[in-house]
Amino acid sequence: MLATSDALQPEDIRLDFAPGALRPPRTAAAALESFLAEGTTLEEHERQLIREALKRANGNKSQAARLLGLTRKRLALTG
């Protein structure tokens, strides 16, 4: 946390620095490695991403949605 006072403010919390935060692949090779495994449907892949985001967010649905770039409502519709 980057708090500058005794009271924690929303701007003090940076999810992009969170340990294990989801990040896009940095190279073409990394992108290929993260591509769908053969025989995996897009729907299955989405479910896997949601499960991983929930795991990294310790079950916090709002934080998992932010990691995925979704609203909490959209995450609920997707999951």
Short mmCIF file of N, CA and C in Angstrom, two decimals:
data_model
loop_
_atom_site.label_atom_id
_atom_site.label_comp_id
_atom_site.label_asym_id
_atom_site.label_seq_id
_atom_site.Cartn_x
_atom_site.Cartn_y
_atom_site.Cartn_z
N MET A 1 0.83 -1.17 0.00
CA MET A 1 0.00 0.00 0.00
C MET A 1 0.88 1.24 0.00
N LEU A 2 0.36 2.27 -0.59
CA LEU A 2 1.11 3.51 -0.73
C LEU A 2 0.48 4.64 0.06
N ALA A 3 0.05 4.36 1.27
CA ALA A 3 -0.65 5.36 2.08
C ALA A 3 0.31 6.47 2.48
N THR A 4 -0.20 7.69 2.42
CA THR A 4 0.61 8.85 2.80
C THR A 4 0.14 9.47 4.11
N SER A 5 -0.90 8.88 4.70
CA SER A 5 -1.41 9.39 5.98
C SER A 5 -1.94 8.20 6.78
N ASP A 6 -2.46 8.50 7.97
CA ASP A 6 -3.01 7.44 8.82
C ASP A 6 -4.29 6.85 8.26
N ALA A 7 -5.03 7.64 7.47
CA ALA A 7 -6.28 7.18 6.88
C ALA A 7 -6.02 6.66 5.46
N LEU A 8 -6.45 5.47 5.19
CA LEU A 8 -6.28 4.87 3.87
C LEU A 8 -7.31 5.45 2.90
N GLN A 9 -6.84 5.94 1.77
CA GLN A 9 -7.69 6.53 0.75
C GLN A 9 -7.71 5.60 -0.47
N PRO A 10 -8.79 5.67 -1.31
CA PRO A 10 -8.86 4.81 -2.49
C PRO A 10 -7.63 4.90 -3.38
N GLU A 11 -7.06 6.10 -3.52
CA GLU A 11 -5.89 6.26 -4.38
C GLU A 11 -4.63 5.61 -3.80
N ASP A 12 -4.68 5.21 -2.51
CA ASP A 12 -3.54 4.54 -1.88
C ASP A 12 -3.46 3.06 -2.26
N ILE A 13 -4.51 2.53 -2.83
CA ILE A 13 -4.56 1.10 -3.16
C ILE A 13 -4.34 0.94 -4.65
N ARG A 14 -3.30 0.23 -5.03
CA ARG A 14 -2.97 0.04 -6.44
C ARG A 14 -3.06 -1.45 -6.77
N LEU A 15 -4.11 -1.85 -7.45
CA LEU A 15 -4.28 -3.25 -7.82
C LEU A 15 -3.27 -3.69 -8.86
N ASP A 16 -2.75 -2.76 -9.67
CA ASP A 16 -1.78 -3.13 -10.68
C ASP A 16 -0.45 -3.55 -10.07
N PHE A 17 -0.24 -3.27 -8.77
CA PHE A 17 0.96 -3.72 -8.08
C PHE A 17 0.68 -4.92 -7.18
N ALA A 18 -0.55 -5.42 -7.21
CA ALA A 18 -0.92 -6.55 -6.35
C ALA A 18 -0.12 -7.79 -6.72
N PRO A 19 0.39 -8.54 -5.72
CA PRO A 19 1.12 -9.77 -6.03
C PRO A 19 0.24 -10.70 -6.85
N GLY A 20 0.79 -11.22 -7.92
CA GLY A 20 0.06 -12.17 -8.74
C GLY A 20 -1.02 -11.57 -9.60
N ALA A 21 -1.05 -10.24 -9.74
CA ALA A 21 -2.09 -9.61 -10.57
C ALA A 21 -1.97 -10.11 -12.00
N LEU A 22 -3.11 -10.30 -12.64
CA LEU A 22 -3.11 -10.76 -14.02
C LEU A 22 -2.52 -9.69 -14.91
N ARG A 23 -1.62 -10.08 -15.78
CA ARG A 23 -1.00 -9.14 -16.71
C ARG A 23 -0.99 -9.77 -18.10
N PRO A 24 -1.07 -8.94 -19.14
CA PRO A 24 -1.02 -9.48 -20.50
C PRO A 24 0.38 -10.03 -20.80
N PRO A 25 0.48 -10.98 -21.72
CA PRO A 25 1.80 -11.51 -22.10
C PRO A 25 2.68 -10.38 -22.63
N ARG A 26 3.97 -10.45 -22.36
CA ARG A 26 4.89 -9.40 -22.76
C ARG A 26 5.54 -9.66 -24.12
N THR A 27 5.55 -10.90 -24.59
CA THR A 27 6.18 -11.22 -25.87
C THR A 27 5.24 -12.07 -26.71
N ALA A 28 5.54 -12.18 -28.00
CA ALA A 28 4.73 -13.02 -28.88
C ALA A 28 4.80 -14.47 -28.42
N ALA A 29 5.97 -14.92 -27.97
CA ALA A 29 6.11 -16.31 -27.50
C ALA A 29 5.23 -16.55 -26.27
N ALA A 30 5.20 -15.58 -25.36
CA ALA A 30 4.35 -15.71 -24.17
C ALA A 30 2.88 -15.73 -24.57
N ALA A 31 2.52 -14.93 -25.58
CA ALA A 31 1.13 -14.91 -26.05
C ALA A 31 0.75 -16.27 -26.61
N LEU A 32 1.64 -16.89 -27.37
CA LEU A 32 1.35 -18.22 -27.93
C LEU A 32 1.20 -19.25 -26.82
N GLU A 33 2.04 -19.16 -25.79
CA GLU A 33 1.95 -20.10 -24.68
C GLU A 33 0.64 -19.96 -23.93
N SER A 34 0.07 -18.75 -23.90
CA SER A 34 -1.17 -18.54 -23.17
C SER A 34 -2.40 -18.75 -24.05
N PHE A 35 -2.20 -19.12 -25.30
CA PHE A 35 -3.31 -19.36 -26.21
C PHE A 35 -4.09 -20.59 -25.75
N LEU A 36 -5.32 -20.73 -26.21
CA LEU A 36 -6.16 -21.86 -25.81
C LEU A 36 -5.48 -23.19 -26.12
N ALA A 37 -5.53 -24.09 -25.15
CA ALA A 37 -5.02 -25.44 -25.38
C ALA A 37 -5.92 -26.12 -26.41
N GLU A 38 -5.33 -26.97 -27.22
CA GLU A 38 -6.11 -27.67 -28.24
C GLU A 38 -7.26 -28.43 -27.59
N GLY A 39 -8.45 -28.27 -28.14
CA GLY A 39 -9.63 -28.93 -27.62
C GLY A 39 -10.36 -28.15 -26.54
N THR A 40 -9.78 -27.01 -26.11
CA THR A 40 -10.42 -26.17 -25.10
C THR A 40 -11.33 -25.16 -25.79
N THR A 41 -12.56 -25.07 -25.34
CA THR A 41 -13.48 -24.09 -25.92
C THR A 41 -13.24 -22.73 -25.27
N LEU A 42 -13.70 -21.69 -25.92
CA LEU A 42 -13.58 -20.35 -25.37
C LEU A 42 -14.33 -20.26 -24.04
N GLU A 43 -15.48 -20.89 -23.96
CA GLU A 43 -16.27 -20.89 -22.72
C GLU A 43 -15.49 -21.53 -21.57
N GLU A 44 -14.84 -22.67 -21.84
CA GLU A 44 -14.03 -23.33 -20.81
C GLU A 44 -12.86 -22.44 -20.40
N HIS A 45 -12.23 -21.80 -21.38
CA HIS A 45 -11.10 -20.92 -21.10
C HIS A 45 -11.54 -19.74 -20.23
N GLU A 46 -12.69 -19.15 -20.53
CA GLU A 46 -13.22 -18.06 -19.72
C GLU A 46 -13.45 -18.51 -18.29
N ARG A 47 -14.02 -19.70 -18.11
CA ARG A 47 -14.25 -20.22 -16.75
C ARG A 47 -12.93 -20.40 -16.01
N GLN A 48 -11.90 -20.88 -16.71
CA GLN A 48 -10.58 -21.06 -16.09
C GLN A 48 -10.01 -19.71 -15.66
N LEU A 49 -10.15 -18.70 -16.52
CA LEU A 49 -9.66 -17.36 -16.18
C LEU A 49 -10.38 -16.81 -14.96
N ILE A 50 -11.68 -17.00 -14.90
CA ILE A 50 -12.46 -16.52 -13.77
C ILE A 50 -12.04 -17.23 -12.49
N ARG A 51 -11.87 -18.54 -12.56
CA ARG A 51 -11.42 -19.30 -11.38
C ARG A 51 -10.06 -18.81 -10.91
N GLU A 52 -9.14 -18.58 -11.86
CA GLU A 52 -7.81 -18.10 -11.50
C GLU A 52 -7.87 -16.70 -10.88
N ALA A 53 -8.69 -15.83 -11.45
CA ALA A 53 -8.83 -14.48 -10.89
C ALA A 53 -9.41 -14.54 -9.48
N LEU A 54 -10.41 -15.40 -9.26
CA LEU A 54 -10.99 -15.55 -7.92
C LEU A 54 -9.95 -16.10 -6.94
N LYS A 55 -9.13 -17.01 -7.40
CA LYS A 55 -8.08 -17.57 -6.56
C LYS A 55 -7.09 -16.48 -6.17
N ARG A 56 -6.67 -15.67 -7.14
CA ARG A 56 -5.70 -14.61 -6.88
C ARG A 56 -6.29 -13.51 -6.01
N ALA A 57 -7.61 -13.35 -6.07
CA ALA A 57 -8.30 -12.33 -5.27
C ALA A 57 -8.83 -12.92 -3.97
N ASN A 58 -8.41 -14.13 -3.62
CA ASN A 58 -8.86 -14.79 -2.38
C ASN A 58 -10.37 -14.84 -2.27
N GLY A 59 -11.04 -15.10 -3.40
CA GLY A 59 -12.49 -15.24 -3.40
C GLY A 59 -13.26 -13.93 -3.48
N ASN A 60 -12.57 -12.81 -3.49
CA ASN A 60 -13.22 -11.50 -3.55
C ASN A 60 -13.67 -11.24 -4.98
N LYS A 61 -14.98 -11.29 -5.22
CA LYS A 61 -15.52 -11.18 -6.58
C LYS A 61 -15.28 -9.80 -7.19
N SER A 62 -15.37 -8.75 -6.39
CA SER A 62 -15.14 -7.41 -6.91
C SER A 62 -13.69 -7.25 -7.38
N GLN A 63 -12.76 -7.74 -6.58
CA GLN A 63 -11.35 -7.65 -6.95
C GLN A 63 -11.05 -8.54 -8.16
N ALA A 64 -11.64 -9.73 -8.20
CA ALA A 64 -11.44 -10.62 -9.34
C ALA A 64 -11.96 -9.97 -10.62
N ALA A 65 -13.09 -9.31 -10.53
CA ALA A 65 -13.65 -8.61 -11.70
C ALA A 65 -12.69 -7.53 -12.16
N ARG A 66 -12.12 -6.76 -11.23
CA ARG A 66 -11.16 -5.72 -11.60
C ARG A 66 -9.93 -6.31 -12.26
N LEU A 67 -9.44 -7.44 -11.76
CA LEU A 67 -8.28 -8.10 -12.37
C LEU A 67 -8.56 -8.48 -13.82
N LEU A 68 -9.81 -8.83 -14.09
CA LEU A 68 -10.20 -9.25 -15.45
C LEU A 68 -10.67 -8.09 -16.31
N GLY A 69 -10.76 -6.90 -15.72
CA GLY A 69 -11.23 -5.75 -16.48
C GLY A 69 -12.73 -5.76 -16.70
N LEU A 70 -13.46 -6.37 -15.77
CA LEU A 70 -14.91 -6.46 -15.84
C LEU A 70 -15.55 -5.76 -14.66
N THR A 71 -16.83 -5.50 -14.77
CA THR A 71 -17.58 -5.07 -13.60
C THR A 71 -17.96 -6.32 -12.82
N ARG A 72 -18.31 -6.15 -11.55
CA ARG A 72 -18.72 -7.31 -10.75
C ARG A 72 -19.99 -7.93 -11.35
N LYS A 73 -20.89 -7.08 -11.83
CA LYS A 73 -22.12 -7.57 -12.44
C LYS A 73 -21.81 -8.42 -13.68
N ARG A 74 -20.92 -7.95 -14.52
CA ARG A 74 -20.56 -8.69 -15.74
C ARG A 74 -19.87 -10.01 -15.38
N LEU A 75 -19.05 -10.01 -14.33
CA LEU A 75 -18.41 -11.24 -13.88
C LEU A 75 -19.46 -12.26 -13.48
N ALA A 76 -20.49 -11.80 -12.76
CA ALA A 76 -21.56 -12.70 -12.32
C ALA A 76 -22.31 -13.27 -13.53
N LEU A 77 -22.52 -12.47 -14.56
CA LEU A 77 -23.20 -12.94 -15.76
C LEU A 77 -22.34 -13.93 -16.54
N THR A 78 -21.04 -13.72 -16.51
CA THR A 78 -20.11 -14.57 -17.25
C THR A 78 -19.91 -15.90 -16.54
N GLY A 79 -19.80 -15.83 -15.20
CA GLY A 79 -19.51 -17.03 -14.41
C GLY A 79 -20.70 -17.86 -14.29
#
